[in-house]
PDB file of C-alpha atoms in Angstrom:
ATOM      1  CA  MET A   1     -14.362   9.898  18.079  1.00 90.00           C
ATOM      2  CA  THR A   2     -13.473   8.319  14.723  1.00 96.00           C
ATOM      3  CA  THR A   3     -12.107  10.593  11.991  1.00 97.00           C
ATOM      4  CA  HIS A   4     -12.227   9.784   8.270  1.00 98.00           C
ATOM      5  CA  ALA A   5      -9.212  10.922   6.236  1.00 98.00           C
ATOM      6  CA  THR A   6      -8.755  10.693   2.463  1.00 98.00           C
ATOM      7  CA  ALA A   7      -5.717  11.290   0.292  1.00 98.00           C
ATOM      8  CA  SER A   8      -4.441  10.748  -3.224  1.00 98.00           C
ATOM      9  CA  ALA A   9      -1.601   8.260  -3.592  1.00 97.00           C
ATOM     10  CA  GLU A  10       1.031   8.738  -6.296  1.00 96.00           C
ATOM     11  CA  LEU A  11       3.399   5.834  -6.949  1.00 94.00           C
ATOM     12  CA  THR A  12       6.965   7.191  -7.112  1.00 96.00           C
ATOM     13  CA  SER A  13       8.942   3.918  -7.297  1.00 96.00           C
ATOM     14  CA  TRP A  14       8.251   0.210  -7.827  1.00 93.00           C
ATOM     15  CA  ASP A  15      10.610  -2.764  -7.623  1.00 96.00           C
ATOM     16  CA  GLU A  16       9.280  -6.335  -7.888  1.00 96.00           C
ATOM     17  CA  HIS A  17      11.148  -9.574  -8.576  1.00 96.00           C
ATOM     18  CA  THR A  18      10.438 -13.289  -8.460  1.00 95.00           C
ATOM     19  CA  TRP A  19      12.030 -15.154  -5.595  1.00 92.00           C
ATOM     20  CA  ASP A  20      14.826 -16.273  -7.919  1.00 92.00           C
ATOM     21  CA  GLY A  21      15.623 -12.649  -8.876  1.00 93.00           C
ATOM     22  CA  ARG A  22      13.899 -12.247 -12.260  1.00 94.00           C
ATOM     23  CA  ARG A  23      11.778  -9.149 -12.962  1.00 93.00           C
ATOM     24  CA  TYR A  24       8.118  -9.933 -12.202  1.00 90.00           C
ATOM     25  CA  ASP A  25       6.989  -8.928 -15.720  1.00 89.00           C
ATOM     26  CA  GLU A  26       9.497 -11.264 -17.394  1.00 92.00           C
ATOM     27  CA  VAL A  27       7.816 -14.358 -15.932  1.00 91.00           C
ATOM     28  CA  THR A  28       4.418 -15.528 -17.170  1.00 89.00           C
ATOM     29  CA  GLY A  29       1.925 -17.709 -15.354  1.00 90.00           C
ATOM     30  CA  PRO A  30       1.949 -18.603 -11.654  1.00 94.00           C
ATOM     31  CA  LYS A  31       4.777 -17.028  -9.634  1.00 95.00           C
ATOM     32  CA  GLN A  32       5.802 -15.667  -6.244  1.00 96.00           C
ATOM     33  CA  THR A  33       7.366 -12.214  -5.946  1.00 97.00           C
ATOM     34  CA  THR A  34       8.743  -9.779  -3.405  1.00 97.00           C
ATOM     35  CA  GLY A  35       9.379  -6.099  -3.707  1.00 95.00           C
ATOM     36  CA  GLY A  36       8.970  -2.567  -2.578  1.00 97.00           C
ATOM     37  CA  MET A  37       7.293   0.655  -3.544  1.00 96.00           C
ATOM     38  CA  THR A  38       7.356   4.294  -2.506  1.00 98.00           C
ATOM     39  CA  VAL A  39       4.181   6.401  -2.452  1.00 97.00           C
ATOM     40  CA  ALA A  40       3.614  10.161  -2.103  1.00 98.00           C
ATOM     41  CA  TYR A  41       0.344  11.007  -0.333  1.00 98.00           C
ATOM     42  CA  THR A  42      -1.487  14.344  -0.655  1.00 98.00           C
ATOM     43  CA  GLY A  43      -4.688  15.451   1.033  1.00 98.00           C
ATOM     44  CA  ALA A  44      -5.543  14.864   4.702  1.00 98.00           C
ATOM     45  CA  LEU A  45      -2.384  12.733   4.687  1.00 98.00           C
ATOM     46  CA  ARG A  46       0.722  14.526   3.390  1.00 98.00           C
ATOM     47  CA  ALA A  47       3.410  11.920   3.642  1.00 98.00           C
ATOM     48  CA  VAL A  48       5.735   9.428   2.021  1.00 98.00           C
ATOM     49  CA  GLY A  49       5.077   5.704   2.363  1.00 98.00           C
ATOM     50  CA  ASP A  50       7.771   3.033   2.027  1.00 98.00           C
ATOM     51  CA  MET A  51       6.242  -0.427   1.541  1.00 97.00           C
ATOM     52  CA  ARG A  52       7.661  -3.950   1.357  1.00 98.00           C
ATOM     53  CA  PHE A  53       5.426  -6.727   0.078  1.00 97.00           C
ATOM     54  CA  VAL A  54       5.098 -10.376  -0.960  1.00 98.00           C
ATOM     55  CA  MET A  55       2.802 -11.335  -3.851  1.00 97.00           C
ATOM     56  CA  SER A  56       1.425 -14.614  -5.135  1.00 97.00           C
ATOM     57  CA  TYR A  57       0.167 -14.831  -8.712  1.00 96.00           C
ATOM     58  CA  PRO A  58      -2.082 -17.815  -9.509  1.00 95.00           C
ATOM     59  CA  ASP A  59      -1.879 -16.691 -13.164  1.00 90.00           C
ATOM     60  CA  GLY A  60      -0.389 -13.788 -15.113  1.00 80.00           C
ATOM     61  CA  GLU A  61      -3.351 -11.474 -14.542  1.00 86.00           C
ATOM     62  CA  THR A  62      -4.219 -11.733 -10.829  1.00 94.00           C
ATOM     63  CA  CYS A  63      -2.296 -11.613  -7.564  1.00 95.00           C
ATOM     64  CA  HIS A  64      -2.752 -11.687  -3.803  1.00 97.00           C
ATOM     65  CA  SER A  65      -0.462  -9.596  -1.611  1.00 97.00           C
ATOM     66  CA  THR A  66       0.543  -8.763   1.932  1.00 98.00           C
ATOM     67  CA  GLY A  67       3.023  -6.227   3.199  1.00 98.00           C
ATOM     68  CA  TYR A  68       4.031  -3.511   5.629  1.00 98.00           C
ATOM     69  CA  GLU A  69       4.342   0.209   4.941  1.00 98.00           C
ATOM     70  CA  VAL A  70       6.070   2.877   7.023  1.00 98.00           C
ATOM     71  CA  VAL A  71       4.307   6.205   6.453  1.00 98.00           C
ATOM     72  CA  THR A  72       6.102   9.397   7.534  1.00 98.00           C
ATOM     73  CA  GLY A  73       4.560  12.847   7.363  1.00 98.00           C
ATOM     74  CA  THR A  74       1.488  14.756   8.526  1.00 98.00           C
ATOM     75  CA  LEU A  75      -1.995  13.352   9.157  1.00 98.00           C
ATOM     76  CA  ASP A  76      -4.623  16.062   9.680  1.00 95.00           C
ATOM     77  CA  GLY A  77      -1.976  18.468  11.020  1.00 95.00           C
ATOM     78  CA  ARG A  78      -0.107  16.004  13.273  1.00 97.00           C
ATOM     79  CA  ASP A  79       3.479  15.059  12.370  1.00 98.00           C
ATOM     80  CA  GLY A  80       4.800  11.561  12.911  1.00 98.00           C
ATOM     81  CA  SER A  81       5.136   8.066  11.487  1.00 98.00           C
ATOM     82  CA  PHE A  82       2.945   4.988  11.475  1.00 98.00           C
ATOM     83  CA  VAL A  83       3.098   1.438  10.178  1.00 98.00           C
ATOM     84  CA  LEU A  84       0.337  -0.167   8.111  1.00 98.00           C
ATOM     85  CA  HIS A  85      -0.206  -3.893   7.566  1.00 98.00           C
ATOM     86  CA  HIS A  86      -1.691  -4.344   4.072  1.00 98.00           C
ATOM     87  CA  THR A  87      -3.587  -7.289   2.555  1.00 98.00           C
ATOM     88  CA  GLY A  88      -5.047  -7.175  -0.917  1.00 97.00           C
ATOM     89  CA  GLY A  89      -4.491  -8.017  -4.516  1.00 96.00           C
ATOM     90  CA  TYR A  90      -4.737  -7.092  -8.164  1.00 95.00           C
ATOM     91  CA  ARG A  91      -7.448  -8.073 -10.627  1.00 94.00           C
ATOM     92  CA  ASP A  92      -8.892  -6.621 -13.842  1.00 93.00           C
ATOM     93  CA  GLY A  93      -6.587  -3.589 -13.768  1.00 92.00           C
ATOM     94  CA  VAL A  94      -7.371  -2.632 -10.168  1.00 96.00           C
ATOM     95  CA  ALA A  95      -5.139  -3.020  -7.113  1.00 95.00           C
ATOM     96  CA  ASP A  96      -7.268  -2.972  -3.976  1.00 97.00           C
ATOM     97  CA  GLY A  97      -6.427  -3.673  -0.389  1.00 96.00           C
ATOM     98  CA  ALA A  98      -7.320  -3.170   3.227  1.00 98.00           C
ATOM     99  CA  PHE A  99      -4.897  -2.087   5.915  1.00 98.00           C
ATOM    100  CA  THR A 100      -4.619  -1.780   9.683  1.00 98.00           C
ATOM    101  CA  VAL A 101      -2.465   0.641  11.674  1.00 98.00           C
ATOM    102  CA  VAL A 102      -0.090  -1.512  13.751  1.00 98.00           C
ATOM    103  CA  SER A 103       2.068   1.169  15.412  1.00 98.00           C
ATOM    104  CA  ALA A 104       2.694   4.922  15.444  1.00 98.00           C
ATOM    105  CA  SER A 105       5.183   7.459  16.805  1.00 98.00           C
ATOM    106  CA  GLY A 106       5.776  11.186  17.213  1.00 98.00           C
ATOM    107  CA  GLY A 107       2.652  13.325  17.155  1.00 98.00           C
ATOM    108  CA  LEU A 108       0.729  10.274  15.928  1.00 98.00           C
ATOM    109  CA  THR A 109       1.499   8.118  18.991  1.00 98.00           C
ATOM    110  CA  GLY A 110      -1.719   6.333  19.969  1.00 97.00           C
ATOM    111  CA  LEU A 111      -3.019   6.203  16.382  1.00 98.00           C
ATOM    112  CA  THR A 112      -5.305   3.235  15.665  1.00 98.00           C
ATOM    113  CA  GLY A 113      -7.432   2.604  12.632  1.00 98.00           C
ATOM    114  CA  THR A 114      -8.268   0.726   9.469  1.00 98.00           C
ATOM    115  CA  GLY A 115      -8.649   1.699   5.872  1.00 98.00           C
ATOM    116  CA  ARG A 116      -8.454   0.908   2.207  1.00 98.00           C
ATOM    117  CA  VAL A 117      -6.334   1.927  -0.742  1.00 97.00           C
ATOM    118  CA  THR A 118      -7.485   1.457  -4.334  1.00 97.00           C
ATOM    119  CA  TRP A 119      -5.416   1.947  -7.489  1.00 94.00           C
ATOM    120  CA  VAL A 120      -6.985   1.840 -10.945  1.00 94.00           C
ATOM    121  CA  HIS A 121      -4.193   1.106 -13.445  1.00 87.00           C
ATOM    122  CA  GLY A 122      -2.755   4.358 -14.796  1.00 87.00           C
ATOM    123  CA  GLU A 123      -4.476   6.611 -12.225  1.00 91.00           C
ATOM    124  CA  PRO A 124      -3.490   7.973  -8.801  1.00 93.00           C
ATOM    125  CA  GLY A 125      -4.592   5.803  -5.913  1.00 96.00           C
ATOM    126  CA  ARG A 126      -7.273   6.655  -3.360  1.00 98.00           C
ATOM    127  CA  PHE A 127      -6.323   6.267   0.310  1.00 98.00           C
ATOM    128  CA  GLU A 128      -9.032   6.194   3.000  1.00 98.00           C
ATOM    129  CA  LEU A 129      -8.393   5.845   6.740  1.00 98.00           C
ATOM    130  CA  ASP A 130     -10.847   5.720   9.644  1.00 98.00           C
ATOM    131  CA  TYR A 131      -8.812   6.477  12.757  1.00 98.00           C
ATOM    132  CA  GLU A 132      -8.645   7.565  16.365  1.00 98.00           C
ATOM    133  CA  ILE A 133      -5.733   8.940  18.372  1.00 96.00           C
ATOM    134  CA  ALA A 134      -5.755   8.078  22.072  1.00 90.00           C
TER     135      ALA A 134
END
Protein backbone atom coordinates (compact mmCIF):
# COMPACT_ATOMS: atom_id res chain seq x y z
CA MET A 1 0.00 0.00 0.00
CA THR A 2 1.36 3.42 -0.99
CA THR A 3 1.55 6.11 1.70
CA HIS A 4 1.65 9.85 0.99
CA ALA A 5 3.84 11.92 3.34
CA THR A 6 4.22 15.70 3.40
CA ALA A 7 6.65 17.92 5.27
CA SER A 8 7.91 21.48 5.39
CA ALA A 9 11.52 21.99 4.34
CA GLU A 10 13.62 24.73 5.94
CA LEU A 11 16.96 25.53 4.33
CA THR A 12 19.62 25.73 7.07
CA SER A 13 22.78 26.07 4.94
CA TRP A 14 23.70 26.70 1.30
CA ASP A 15 27.10 26.64 -0.40
CA GLU A 16 27.40 26.99 -4.19
CA HIS A 17 30.43 27.83 -6.33
CA THR A 18 31.36 27.82 -9.99
CA TRP A 19 33.69 25.05 -11.07
CA ASP A 20 36.61 27.47 -10.85
CA GLY A 21 35.77 28.33 -7.21
CA ARG A 22 33.93 31.66 -7.51
CA ARG A 23 30.68 32.21 -5.59
CA TYR A 24 27.72 31.40 -7.86
CA ASP A 25 26.15 34.85 -7.36
CA GLU A 26 29.35 36.66 -8.38
CA VAL A 27 29.18 35.26 -11.92
CA THR A 28 26.56 36.46 -14.39
CA GLY A 29 25.28 34.66 -17.46
CA PRO A 30 25.81 30.99 -18.33
CA LYS A 31 27.77 28.98 -15.75
CA GLN A 32 28.24 25.57 -14.15
CA THR A 33 28.21 25.20 -10.37
CA THR A 34 28.51 22.61 -7.63
CA GLY A 35 27.53 22.81 -4.02
CA GLY A 36 25.70 21.56 -1.02
CA MET A 37 22.79 22.38 1.21
CA THR A 38 21.35 21.23 4.51
CA VAL A 39 17.58 21.04 5.08
CA ALA A 40 15.50 20.56 8.24
CA TYR A 41 12.24 18.69 7.59
CA THR A 42 9.16 18.86 9.84
CA GLY A 43 5.85 17.07 9.46
CA ALA A 44 5.44 13.40 8.49
CA LEU A 45 9.21 13.56 7.90
CA ARG A 46 11.22 14.86 10.86
CA ALA A 47 14.76 14.75 9.63
CA VAL A 48 17.87 16.51 8.39
CA GLY A 49 18.85 16.27 4.73
CA ASP A 50 22.41 16.75 3.46
CA MET A 51 22.47 17.31 -0.31
CA ARG A 52 25.23 17.64 -2.90
CA PHE A 53 24.34 18.96 -6.34
CA VAL A 54 25.55 20.11 -9.76
CA MET A 55 23.77 22.98 -11.54
CA SER A 56 23.87 24.34 -15.07
CA TYR A 57 22.70 27.89 -15.73
CA PRO A 58 21.89 28.73 -19.37
CA ASP A 59 21.48 32.35 -18.19
CA GLY A 60 21.54 34.24 -14.89
CA GLU A 61 17.90 33.53 -14.06
CA THR A 62 17.35 29.81 -14.73
CA CYS A 63 19.15 26.58 -13.88
CA HIS A 64 18.89 22.82 -14.21
CA SER A 65 20.16 20.61 -11.39
CA THR A 66 20.84 17.07 -10.28
CA GLY A 67 22.05 15.77 -6.96
CA TYR A 68 21.90 13.28 -4.12
CA GLU A 69 20.59 13.85 -0.61
CA VAL A 70 21.10 11.73 2.50
CA VAL A 71 18.08 12.15 4.78
CA THR A 72 18.40 11.01 8.41
CA GLY A 73 15.54 11.03 10.89
CA THR A 74 11.99 9.74 11.29
CA LEU A 75 9.45 9.08 8.54
CA ASP A 76 5.94 8.41 9.87
CA GLY A 77 7.37 7.05 13.14
CA ARG A 78 10.18 4.92 11.65
CA ASP A 79 13.79 5.93 12.33
CA GLY A 80 16.48 5.53 9.71
CA SER A 81 18.22 7.08 6.72
CA PHE A 82 17.53 7.14 3.00
CA VAL A 83 19.12 8.55 -0.13
CA LEU A 84 17.23 10.61 -2.71
CA HIS A 85 18.29 11.26 -6.30
CA HIS A 86 17.02 14.74 -7.27
CA THR A 87 16.49 16.31 -10.71
CA GLY A 88 15.01 19.74 -11.15
CA GLY A 89 15.74 23.37 -11.61
CA TYR A 90 15.01 26.98 -10.80
CA ARG A 91 12.88 29.42 -12.79
CA ASP A 92 10.85 32.55 -12.02
CA GLY A 93 11.66 32.43 -8.30
CA VAL A 94 10.67 28.78 -7.83
CA ALA A 95 12.96 25.79 -7.30
CA ASP A 96 11.12 22.61 -8.22
CA GLY A 97 12.29 19.07 -8.57
CA ALA A 98 11.40 15.42 -8.57
CA PHE A 99 13.22 12.75 -6.61
CA THR A 100 13.47 8.98 -6.29
CA VAL A 101 14.47 6.96 -3.23
CA VAL A 102 17.60 5.01 -4.22
CA SER A 103 18.48 3.31 -0.91
CA ALA A 104 17.46 3.17 2.76
CA SER A 105 18.69 1.78 6.08
CA GLY A 106 17.67 1.27 9.70
CA GLY A 107 13.94 1.19 10.32
CA LEU A 108 13.44 2.47 6.76
CA THR A 109 15.15 -0.50 5.07
CA GLY A 110 13.02 -1.49 2.08
CA LEU A 111 11.78 2.07 1.48
CA THR A 112 10.94 2.83 -2.16
CA GLY A 113 9.17 5.83 -3.57
CA THR A 114 9.10 9.03 -5.56
CA GLY A 115 8.23 12.59 -4.77
CA ARG A 116 8.61 16.28 -5.33
CA VAL A 117 10.00 19.24 -3.45
CA THR A 118 9.04 22.82 -4.29
CA TRP A 119 10.60 26.00 -2.91
CA VAL A 120 9.11 29.42 -3.60
CA HIS A 121 11.86 32.01 -3.04
CA GLY A 122 11.75 33.29 0.54
CA GLU A 123 9.32 30.61 1.81
CA PRO A 124 9.76 27.16 3.39
CA GLY A 125 9.77 24.32 0.90
CA ARG A 126 7.07 21.68 0.49
CA PHE A 127 8.22 18.05 0.46
CA GLU A 128 5.88 15.31 -0.80
CA LEU A 129 6.74 11.59 -0.92
CA ASP A 130 4.66 8.64 -2.13
CA TYR A 131 6.29 5.55 -0.65
CA GLU A 132 6.11 1.91 0.34
CA ILE A 133 8.23 -0.07 2.77
CA ALA A 134 8.70 -3.74 1.91
